[in-house]
PDB file of C-alpha atoms in Angstrom:
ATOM      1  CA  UNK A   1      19.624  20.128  -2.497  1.00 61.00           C
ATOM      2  CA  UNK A   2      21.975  18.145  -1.109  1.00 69.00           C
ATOM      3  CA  UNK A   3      21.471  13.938  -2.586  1.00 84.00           C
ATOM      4  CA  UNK A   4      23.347  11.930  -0.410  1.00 93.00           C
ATOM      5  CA  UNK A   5      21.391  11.275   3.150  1.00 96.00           C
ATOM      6  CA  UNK A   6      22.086  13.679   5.984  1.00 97.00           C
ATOM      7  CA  UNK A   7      22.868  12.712   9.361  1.00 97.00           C
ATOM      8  CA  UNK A   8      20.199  12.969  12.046  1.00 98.00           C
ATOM      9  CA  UNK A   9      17.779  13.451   9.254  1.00 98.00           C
ATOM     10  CA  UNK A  10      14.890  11.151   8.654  1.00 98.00           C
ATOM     11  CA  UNK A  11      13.614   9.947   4.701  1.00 98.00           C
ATOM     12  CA  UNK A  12      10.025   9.097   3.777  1.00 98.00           C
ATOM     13  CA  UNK A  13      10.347   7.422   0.823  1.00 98.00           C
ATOM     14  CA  UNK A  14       8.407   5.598  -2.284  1.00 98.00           C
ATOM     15  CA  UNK A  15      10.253   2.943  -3.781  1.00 97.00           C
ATOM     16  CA  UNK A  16       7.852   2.225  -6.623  1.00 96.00           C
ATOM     17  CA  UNK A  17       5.998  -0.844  -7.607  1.00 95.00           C
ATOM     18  CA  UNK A  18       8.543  -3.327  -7.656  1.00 93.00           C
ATOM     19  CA  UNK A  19      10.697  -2.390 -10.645  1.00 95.00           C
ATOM     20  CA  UNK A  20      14.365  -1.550  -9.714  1.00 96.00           C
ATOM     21  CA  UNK A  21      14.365   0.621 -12.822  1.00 96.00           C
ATOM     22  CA  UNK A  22      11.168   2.640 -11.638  1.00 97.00           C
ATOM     23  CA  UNK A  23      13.273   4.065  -8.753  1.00 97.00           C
ATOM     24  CA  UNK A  24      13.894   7.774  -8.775  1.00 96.00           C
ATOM     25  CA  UNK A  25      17.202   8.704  -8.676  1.00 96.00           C
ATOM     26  CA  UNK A  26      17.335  10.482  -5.629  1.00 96.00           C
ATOM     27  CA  UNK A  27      15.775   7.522  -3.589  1.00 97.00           C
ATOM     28  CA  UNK A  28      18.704   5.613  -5.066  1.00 97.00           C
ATOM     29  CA  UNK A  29      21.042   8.064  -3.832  1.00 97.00           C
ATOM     30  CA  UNK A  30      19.253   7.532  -0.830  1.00 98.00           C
ATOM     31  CA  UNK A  31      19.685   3.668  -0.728  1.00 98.00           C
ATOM     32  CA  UNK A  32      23.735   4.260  -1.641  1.00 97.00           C
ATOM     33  CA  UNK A  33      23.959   6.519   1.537  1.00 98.00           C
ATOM     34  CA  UNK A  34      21.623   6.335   4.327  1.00 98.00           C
ATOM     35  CA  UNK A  35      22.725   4.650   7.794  1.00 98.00           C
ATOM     36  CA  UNK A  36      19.629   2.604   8.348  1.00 98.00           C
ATOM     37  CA  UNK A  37      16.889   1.322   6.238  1.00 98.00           C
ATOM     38  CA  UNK A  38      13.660   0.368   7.335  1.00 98.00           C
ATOM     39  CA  UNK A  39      11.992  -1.068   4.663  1.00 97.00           C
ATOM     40  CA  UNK A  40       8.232  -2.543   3.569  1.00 95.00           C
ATOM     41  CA  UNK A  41       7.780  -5.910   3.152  1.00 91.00           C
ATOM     42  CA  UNK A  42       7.108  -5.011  -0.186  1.00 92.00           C
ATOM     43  CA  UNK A  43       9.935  -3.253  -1.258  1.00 95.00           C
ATOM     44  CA  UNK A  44      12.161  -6.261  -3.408  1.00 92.00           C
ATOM     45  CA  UNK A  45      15.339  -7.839  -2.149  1.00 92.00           C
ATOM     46  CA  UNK A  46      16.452  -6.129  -6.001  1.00 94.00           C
ATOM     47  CA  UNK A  47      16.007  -2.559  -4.550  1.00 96.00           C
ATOM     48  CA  UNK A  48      17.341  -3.381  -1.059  1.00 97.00           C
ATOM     49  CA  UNK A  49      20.966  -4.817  -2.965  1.00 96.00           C
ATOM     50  CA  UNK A  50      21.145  -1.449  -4.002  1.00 97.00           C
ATOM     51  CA  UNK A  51      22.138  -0.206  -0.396  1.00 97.00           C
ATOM     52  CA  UNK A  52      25.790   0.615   0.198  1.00 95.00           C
ATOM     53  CA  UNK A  53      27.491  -2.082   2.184  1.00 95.00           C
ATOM     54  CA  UNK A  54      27.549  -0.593   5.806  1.00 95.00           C
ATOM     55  CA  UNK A  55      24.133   0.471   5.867  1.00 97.00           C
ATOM     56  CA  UNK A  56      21.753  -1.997   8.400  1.00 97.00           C
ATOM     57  CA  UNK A  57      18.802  -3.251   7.050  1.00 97.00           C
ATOM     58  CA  UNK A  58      15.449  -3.633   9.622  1.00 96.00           C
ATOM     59  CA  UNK A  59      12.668  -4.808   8.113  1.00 94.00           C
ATOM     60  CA  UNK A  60       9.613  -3.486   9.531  1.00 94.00           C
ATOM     61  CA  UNK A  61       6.466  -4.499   7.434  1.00 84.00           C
ATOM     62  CA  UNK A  62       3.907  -7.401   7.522  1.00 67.00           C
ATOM     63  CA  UNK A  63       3.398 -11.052   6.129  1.00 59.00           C
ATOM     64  CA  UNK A  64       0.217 -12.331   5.407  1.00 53.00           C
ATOM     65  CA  UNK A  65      -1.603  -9.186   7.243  1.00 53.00           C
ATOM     66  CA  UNK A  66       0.308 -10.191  10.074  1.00 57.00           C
ATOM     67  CA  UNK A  67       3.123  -7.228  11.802  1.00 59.00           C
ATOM     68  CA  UNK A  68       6.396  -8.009  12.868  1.00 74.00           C
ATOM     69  CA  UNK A  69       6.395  -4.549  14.317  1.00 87.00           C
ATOM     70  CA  UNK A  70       3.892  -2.249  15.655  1.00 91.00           C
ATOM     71  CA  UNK A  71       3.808   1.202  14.214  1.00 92.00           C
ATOM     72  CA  UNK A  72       4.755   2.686  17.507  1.00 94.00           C
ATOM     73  CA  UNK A  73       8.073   0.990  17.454  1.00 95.00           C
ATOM     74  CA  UNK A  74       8.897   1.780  14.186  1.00 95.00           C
ATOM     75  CA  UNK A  75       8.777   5.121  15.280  1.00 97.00           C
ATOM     76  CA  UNK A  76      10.903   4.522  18.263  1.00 97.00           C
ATOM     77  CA  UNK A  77      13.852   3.308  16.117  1.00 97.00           C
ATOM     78  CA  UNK A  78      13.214   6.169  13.190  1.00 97.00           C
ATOM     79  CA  UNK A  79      13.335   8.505  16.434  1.00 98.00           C
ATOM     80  CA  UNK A  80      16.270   7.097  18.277  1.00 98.00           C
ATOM     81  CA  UNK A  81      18.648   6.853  15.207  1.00 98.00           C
ATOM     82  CA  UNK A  82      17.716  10.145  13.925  1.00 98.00           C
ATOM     83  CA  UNK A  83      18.472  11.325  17.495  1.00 98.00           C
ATOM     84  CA  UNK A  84      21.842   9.446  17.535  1.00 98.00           C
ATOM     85  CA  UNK A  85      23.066  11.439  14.548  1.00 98.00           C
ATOM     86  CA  UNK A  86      22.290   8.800  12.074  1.00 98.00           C
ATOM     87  CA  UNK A  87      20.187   9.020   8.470  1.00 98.00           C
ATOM     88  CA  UNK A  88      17.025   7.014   8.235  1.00 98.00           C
ATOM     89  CA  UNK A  89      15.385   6.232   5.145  1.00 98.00           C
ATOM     90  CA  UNK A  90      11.866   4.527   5.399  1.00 98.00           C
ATOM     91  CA  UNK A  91      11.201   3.005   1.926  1.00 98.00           C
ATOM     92  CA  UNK A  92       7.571   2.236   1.405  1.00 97.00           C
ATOM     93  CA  UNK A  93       6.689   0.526  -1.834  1.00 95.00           C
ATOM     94  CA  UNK A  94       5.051   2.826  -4.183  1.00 96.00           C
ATOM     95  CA  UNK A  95       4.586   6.253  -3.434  1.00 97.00           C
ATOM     96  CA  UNK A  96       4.854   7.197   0.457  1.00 97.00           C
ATOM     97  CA  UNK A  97       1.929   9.410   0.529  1.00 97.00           C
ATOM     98  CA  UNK A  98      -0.438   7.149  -1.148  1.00 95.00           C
ATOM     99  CA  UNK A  99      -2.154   4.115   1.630  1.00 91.00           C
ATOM    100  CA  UNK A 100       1.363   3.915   3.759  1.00 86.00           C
ATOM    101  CA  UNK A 101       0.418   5.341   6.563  1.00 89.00           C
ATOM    102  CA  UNK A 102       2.693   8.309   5.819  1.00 94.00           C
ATOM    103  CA  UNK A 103       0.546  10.597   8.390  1.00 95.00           C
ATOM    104  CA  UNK A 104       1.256   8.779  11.775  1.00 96.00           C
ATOM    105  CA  UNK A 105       4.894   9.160  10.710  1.00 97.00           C
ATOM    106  CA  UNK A 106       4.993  12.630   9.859  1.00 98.00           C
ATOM    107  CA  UNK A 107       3.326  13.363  13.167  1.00 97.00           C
ATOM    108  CA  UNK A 108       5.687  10.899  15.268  1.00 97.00           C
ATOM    109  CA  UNK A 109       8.826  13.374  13.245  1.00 98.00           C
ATOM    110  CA  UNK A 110       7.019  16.471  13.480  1.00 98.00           C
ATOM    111  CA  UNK A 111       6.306  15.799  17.694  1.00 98.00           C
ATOM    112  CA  UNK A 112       9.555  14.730  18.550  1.00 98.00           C
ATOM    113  CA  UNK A 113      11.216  17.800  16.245  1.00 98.00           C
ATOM    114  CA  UNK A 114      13.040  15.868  13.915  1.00 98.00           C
ATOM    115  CA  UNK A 115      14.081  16.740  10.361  1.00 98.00           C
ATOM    116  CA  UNK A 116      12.547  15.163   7.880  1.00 98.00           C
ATOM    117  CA  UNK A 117      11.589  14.896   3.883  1.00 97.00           C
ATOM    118  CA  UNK A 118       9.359  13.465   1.761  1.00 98.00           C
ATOM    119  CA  UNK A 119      10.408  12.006  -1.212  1.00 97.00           C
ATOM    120  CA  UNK A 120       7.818  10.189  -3.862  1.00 97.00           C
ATOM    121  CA  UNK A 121       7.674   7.721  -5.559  1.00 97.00           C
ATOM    122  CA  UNK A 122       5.835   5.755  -8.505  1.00 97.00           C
ATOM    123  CA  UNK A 123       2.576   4.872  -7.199  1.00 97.00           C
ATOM    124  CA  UNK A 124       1.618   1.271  -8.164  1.00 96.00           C
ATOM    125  CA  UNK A 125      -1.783   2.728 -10.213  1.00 97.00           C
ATOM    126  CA  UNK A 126       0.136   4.579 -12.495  1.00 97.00           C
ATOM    127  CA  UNK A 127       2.884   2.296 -13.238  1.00 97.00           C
ATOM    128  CA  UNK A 128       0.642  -0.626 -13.800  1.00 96.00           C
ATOM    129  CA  UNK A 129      -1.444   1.166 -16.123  1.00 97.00           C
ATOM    130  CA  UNK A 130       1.903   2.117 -17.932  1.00 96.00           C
ATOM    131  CA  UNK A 131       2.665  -1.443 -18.516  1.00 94.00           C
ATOM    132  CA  UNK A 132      -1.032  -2.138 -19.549  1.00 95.00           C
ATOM    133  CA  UNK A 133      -0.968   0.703 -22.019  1.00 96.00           C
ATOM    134  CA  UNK A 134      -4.149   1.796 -21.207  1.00 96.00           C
ATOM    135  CA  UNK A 135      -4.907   5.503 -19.665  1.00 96.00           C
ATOM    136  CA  UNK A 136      -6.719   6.012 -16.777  1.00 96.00           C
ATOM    137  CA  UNK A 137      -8.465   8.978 -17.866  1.00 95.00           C
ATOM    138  CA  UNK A 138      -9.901   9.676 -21.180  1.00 92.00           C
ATOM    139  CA  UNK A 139     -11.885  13.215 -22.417  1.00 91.00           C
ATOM    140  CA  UNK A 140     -14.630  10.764 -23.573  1.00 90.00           C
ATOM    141  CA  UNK A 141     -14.726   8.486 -20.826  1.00 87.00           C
ATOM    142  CA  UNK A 142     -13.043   9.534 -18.039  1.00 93.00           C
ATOM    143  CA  UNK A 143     -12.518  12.707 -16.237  1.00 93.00           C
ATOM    144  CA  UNK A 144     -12.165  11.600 -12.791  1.00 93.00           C
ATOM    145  CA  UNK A 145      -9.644   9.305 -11.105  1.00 95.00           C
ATOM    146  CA  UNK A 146     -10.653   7.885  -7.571  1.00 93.00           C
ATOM    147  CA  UNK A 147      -8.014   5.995  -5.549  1.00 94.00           C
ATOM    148  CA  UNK A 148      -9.366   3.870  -2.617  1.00 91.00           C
ATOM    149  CA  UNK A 149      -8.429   0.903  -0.506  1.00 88.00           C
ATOM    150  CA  UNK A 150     -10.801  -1.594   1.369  1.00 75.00           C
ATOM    151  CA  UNK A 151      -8.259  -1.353   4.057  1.00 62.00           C
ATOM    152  CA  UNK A 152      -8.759   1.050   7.059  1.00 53.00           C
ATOM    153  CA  UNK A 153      -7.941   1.713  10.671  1.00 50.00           C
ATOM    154  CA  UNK A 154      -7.408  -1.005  13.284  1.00 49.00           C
ATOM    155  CA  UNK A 155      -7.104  -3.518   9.935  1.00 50.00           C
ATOM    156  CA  UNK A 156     -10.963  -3.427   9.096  1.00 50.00           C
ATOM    157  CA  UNK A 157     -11.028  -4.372   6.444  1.00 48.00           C
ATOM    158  CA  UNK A 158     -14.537  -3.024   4.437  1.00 56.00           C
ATOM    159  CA  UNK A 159     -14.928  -4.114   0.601  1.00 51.00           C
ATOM    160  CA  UNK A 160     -16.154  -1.269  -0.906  1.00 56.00           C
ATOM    161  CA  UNK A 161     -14.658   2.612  -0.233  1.00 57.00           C
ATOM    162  CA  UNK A 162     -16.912   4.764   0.704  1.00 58.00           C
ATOM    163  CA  UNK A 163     -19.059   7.672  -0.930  1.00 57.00           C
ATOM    164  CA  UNK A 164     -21.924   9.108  -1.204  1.00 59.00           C
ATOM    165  CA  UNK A 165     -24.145   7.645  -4.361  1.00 62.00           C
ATOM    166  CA  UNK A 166     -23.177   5.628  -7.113  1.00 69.00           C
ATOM    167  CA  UNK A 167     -19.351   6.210  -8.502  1.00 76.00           C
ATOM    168  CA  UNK A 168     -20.033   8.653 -11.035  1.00 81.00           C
ATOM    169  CA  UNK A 169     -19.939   6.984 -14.880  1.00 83.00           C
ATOM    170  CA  UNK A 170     -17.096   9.068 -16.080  1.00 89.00           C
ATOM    171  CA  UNK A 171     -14.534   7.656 -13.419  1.00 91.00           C
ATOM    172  CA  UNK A 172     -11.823   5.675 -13.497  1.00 95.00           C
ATOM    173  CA  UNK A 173     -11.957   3.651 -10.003  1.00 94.00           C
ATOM    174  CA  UNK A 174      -8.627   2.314  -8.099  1.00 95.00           C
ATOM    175  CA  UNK A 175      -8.843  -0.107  -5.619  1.00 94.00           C
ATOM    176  CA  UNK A 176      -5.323  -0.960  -3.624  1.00 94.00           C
ATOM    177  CA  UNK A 177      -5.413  -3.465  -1.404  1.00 91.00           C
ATOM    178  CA  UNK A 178      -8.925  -5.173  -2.422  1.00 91.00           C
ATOM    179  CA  UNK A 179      -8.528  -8.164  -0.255  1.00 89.00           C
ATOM    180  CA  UNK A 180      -9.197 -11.836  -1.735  1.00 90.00           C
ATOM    181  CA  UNK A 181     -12.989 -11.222  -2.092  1.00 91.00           C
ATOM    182  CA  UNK A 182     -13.259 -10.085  -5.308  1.00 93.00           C
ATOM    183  CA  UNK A 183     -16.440 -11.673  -6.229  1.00 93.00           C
ATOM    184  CA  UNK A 184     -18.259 -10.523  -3.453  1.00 90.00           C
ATOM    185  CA  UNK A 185     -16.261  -6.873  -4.498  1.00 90.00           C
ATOM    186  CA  UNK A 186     -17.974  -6.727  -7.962  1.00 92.00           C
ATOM    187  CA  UNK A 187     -21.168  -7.464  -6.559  1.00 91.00           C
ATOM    188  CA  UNK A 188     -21.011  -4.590  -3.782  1.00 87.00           C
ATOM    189  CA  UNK A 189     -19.678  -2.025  -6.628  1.00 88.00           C
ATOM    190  CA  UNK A 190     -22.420  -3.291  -8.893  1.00 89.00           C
ATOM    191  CA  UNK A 191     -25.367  -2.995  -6.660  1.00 87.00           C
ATOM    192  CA  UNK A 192     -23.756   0.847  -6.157  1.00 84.00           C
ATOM    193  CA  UNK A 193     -24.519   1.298  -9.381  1.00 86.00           C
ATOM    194  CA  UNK A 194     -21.470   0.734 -11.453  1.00 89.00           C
ATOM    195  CA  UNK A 195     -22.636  -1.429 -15.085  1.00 91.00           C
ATOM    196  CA  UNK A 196     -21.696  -5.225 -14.744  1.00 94.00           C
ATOM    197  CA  UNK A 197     -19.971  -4.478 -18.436  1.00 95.00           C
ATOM    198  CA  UNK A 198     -17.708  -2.041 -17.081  1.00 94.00           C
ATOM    199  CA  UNK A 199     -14.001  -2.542 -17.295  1.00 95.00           C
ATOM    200  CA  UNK A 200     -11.849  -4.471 -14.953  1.00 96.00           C
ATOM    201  CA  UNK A 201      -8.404  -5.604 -14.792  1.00 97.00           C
ATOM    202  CA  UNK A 202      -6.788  -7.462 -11.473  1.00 97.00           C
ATOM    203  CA  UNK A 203      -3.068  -7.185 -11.572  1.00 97.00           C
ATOM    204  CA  UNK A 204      -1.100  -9.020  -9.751  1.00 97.00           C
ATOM    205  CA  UNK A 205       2.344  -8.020  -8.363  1.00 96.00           C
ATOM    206  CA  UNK A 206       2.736  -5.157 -10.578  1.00 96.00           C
ATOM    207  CA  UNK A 207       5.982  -4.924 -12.530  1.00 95.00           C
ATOM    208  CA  UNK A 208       7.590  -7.664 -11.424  1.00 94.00           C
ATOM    209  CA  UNK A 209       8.350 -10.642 -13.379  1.00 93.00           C
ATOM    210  CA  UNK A 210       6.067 -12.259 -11.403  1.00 95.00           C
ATOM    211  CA  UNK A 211       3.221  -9.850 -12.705  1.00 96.00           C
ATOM    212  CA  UNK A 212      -0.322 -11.708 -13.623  1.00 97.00           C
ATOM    213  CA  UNK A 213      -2.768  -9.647 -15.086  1.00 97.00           C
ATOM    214  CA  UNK A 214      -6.500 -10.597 -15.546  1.00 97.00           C
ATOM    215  CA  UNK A 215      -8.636  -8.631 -17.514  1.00 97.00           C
ATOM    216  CA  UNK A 216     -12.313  -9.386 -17.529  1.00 97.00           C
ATOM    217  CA  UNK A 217     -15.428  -7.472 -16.749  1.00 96.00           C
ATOM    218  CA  UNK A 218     -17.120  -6.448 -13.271  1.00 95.00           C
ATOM    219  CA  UNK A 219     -19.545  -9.018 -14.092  1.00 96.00           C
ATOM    220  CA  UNK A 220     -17.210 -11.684 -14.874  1.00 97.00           C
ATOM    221  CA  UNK A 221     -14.772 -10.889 -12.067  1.00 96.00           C
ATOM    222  CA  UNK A 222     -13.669 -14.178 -10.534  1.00 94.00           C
ATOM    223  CA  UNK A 223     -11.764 -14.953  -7.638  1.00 94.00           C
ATOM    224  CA  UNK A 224     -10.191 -17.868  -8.611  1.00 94.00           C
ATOM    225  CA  UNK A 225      -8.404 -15.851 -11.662  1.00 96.00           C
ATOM    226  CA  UNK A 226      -7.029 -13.128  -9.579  1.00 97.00           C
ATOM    227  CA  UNK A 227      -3.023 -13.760  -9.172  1.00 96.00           C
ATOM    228  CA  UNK A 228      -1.835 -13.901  -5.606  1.00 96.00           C
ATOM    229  CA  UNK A 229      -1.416 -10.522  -3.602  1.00 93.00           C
ATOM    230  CA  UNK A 230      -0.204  -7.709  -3.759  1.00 94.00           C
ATOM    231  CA  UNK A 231      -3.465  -7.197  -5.830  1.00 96.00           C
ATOM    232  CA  UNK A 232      -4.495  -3.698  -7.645  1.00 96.00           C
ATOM    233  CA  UNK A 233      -7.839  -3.516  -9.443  1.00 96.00           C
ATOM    234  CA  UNK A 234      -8.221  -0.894 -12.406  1.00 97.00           C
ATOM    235  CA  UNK A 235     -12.351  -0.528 -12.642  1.00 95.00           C
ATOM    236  CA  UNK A 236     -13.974   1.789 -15.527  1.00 94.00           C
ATOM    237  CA  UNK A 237     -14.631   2.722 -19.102  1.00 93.00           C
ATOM    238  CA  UNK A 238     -11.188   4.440 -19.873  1.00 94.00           C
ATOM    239  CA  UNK A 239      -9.639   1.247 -19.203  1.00 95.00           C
ATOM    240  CA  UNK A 240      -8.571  -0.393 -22.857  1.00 91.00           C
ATOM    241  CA  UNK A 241      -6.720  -3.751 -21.990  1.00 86.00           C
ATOM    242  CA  UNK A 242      -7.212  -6.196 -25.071  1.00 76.00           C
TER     243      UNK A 242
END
């Protein structure tokens, strides 16, 4: 496999939770050789300064909920740079394929025949339970790993995800992108059936040295304790945060 970006060619890629040093290396490569760059609000300035000099910099994701740019015209200038012999990386925070709206992309690529790969990246779960030194699944207490988001089409936004039944007791329970209700959360996940003593943490900006994290119980989940967003909540009995 060839590292450095190839012309016409466009990247979908995860640049982790924040942490330059949670990059992979071949997204780095990436970043030191791709013509354009259209990254995620959430992707740091850190990672950005990591681009080689010449490369131009559009950045294409939102502020307060709020786009600068539809999805439709990000995949106008993906198309049209790809088409004008260029290399395109699109650096979403985390992992690609995880809540960034990876499969209106692919299909935008795979319509207008362009090449294109998929490279991953650390999803923000997995990293922030790294730094929390807790696992999220446990042969005693965990042997299933849900990963959900209260976010869906059209920006609904809907507190709880959506199953069928209570969230079965040996599950470890991921919520990206909970929104600021987290009170009102709790009580939805509670009166689903989840125990008010079960494990929670709220952390806050993940890896960064801005991270806050609140550990507490479903119960006790408050809003006013939760750090500012980008929030990820850890829910269940595997979870083992002092």
């Amino acid at each position: 496999m060839n590292v450095a970006a190839q012309p016409g060619t466009v990247y979908l890629a995860g640049a982790g939770p924040g942490d330059p040093n949670l990059l992979t290396l071949r997204v780095l490569r990436l970043l030191e050789t791709a013509d354009l760059i259209l990254p995620d609000d959430l992707v740091s300035a850190e990672i950005l300064s990591l681009a080689h000099a010449r490369a131009e910099v559009i950045p294409v994701g939102k502020r307060c909920g709020q786009p600068r740019i539809t999805q439709a015209e990000i995949h106008v200038l993906m198309l049209e740079a790809a088409r004008s012999g260029r290399s395109v990386l699109r650096l979403k925070s985390g992992d690609p394929l995880i809540f960034g709206r990876a499969g209106e992309e692919i299909g935008a690529l795979r319509g207008a025949k362009i090449p294109f790969e998929i490279v991953p990246g650390i999803t923000t779960a997995f990293a922030a339970a790294a730094r929390l030194k807790t696992p999220l699944t446990d042969r005693s207490a965990a042997s299933k790993l849900i990963l959900a988001t209260a976010h869906h089409a059209a920006e609904k936004l809907e507190l709880t995800p959506k199953w069928a039944g209570a969230l079965p007791e040996d599950a470890t329970l991921v919520i990206y992108m909970p929104g600021r209700r987290f009170r009102a959360l709790a009580e939805d996940l509670i009166s689903s059936g989840i125990a008010g003593e079960t494990p929670c943490v709220a952390i806050s900006k993940a890896t960064t040295l801005d991270e806050h994290v609140y550990s507490t119980t479903l119960a006790r989940l408050d809003d006013g304790a939760v750090g500012p967003a980008p929030v990820i909540l850890l829910i269940g009995n595997a979870i083992q945060v002092p």
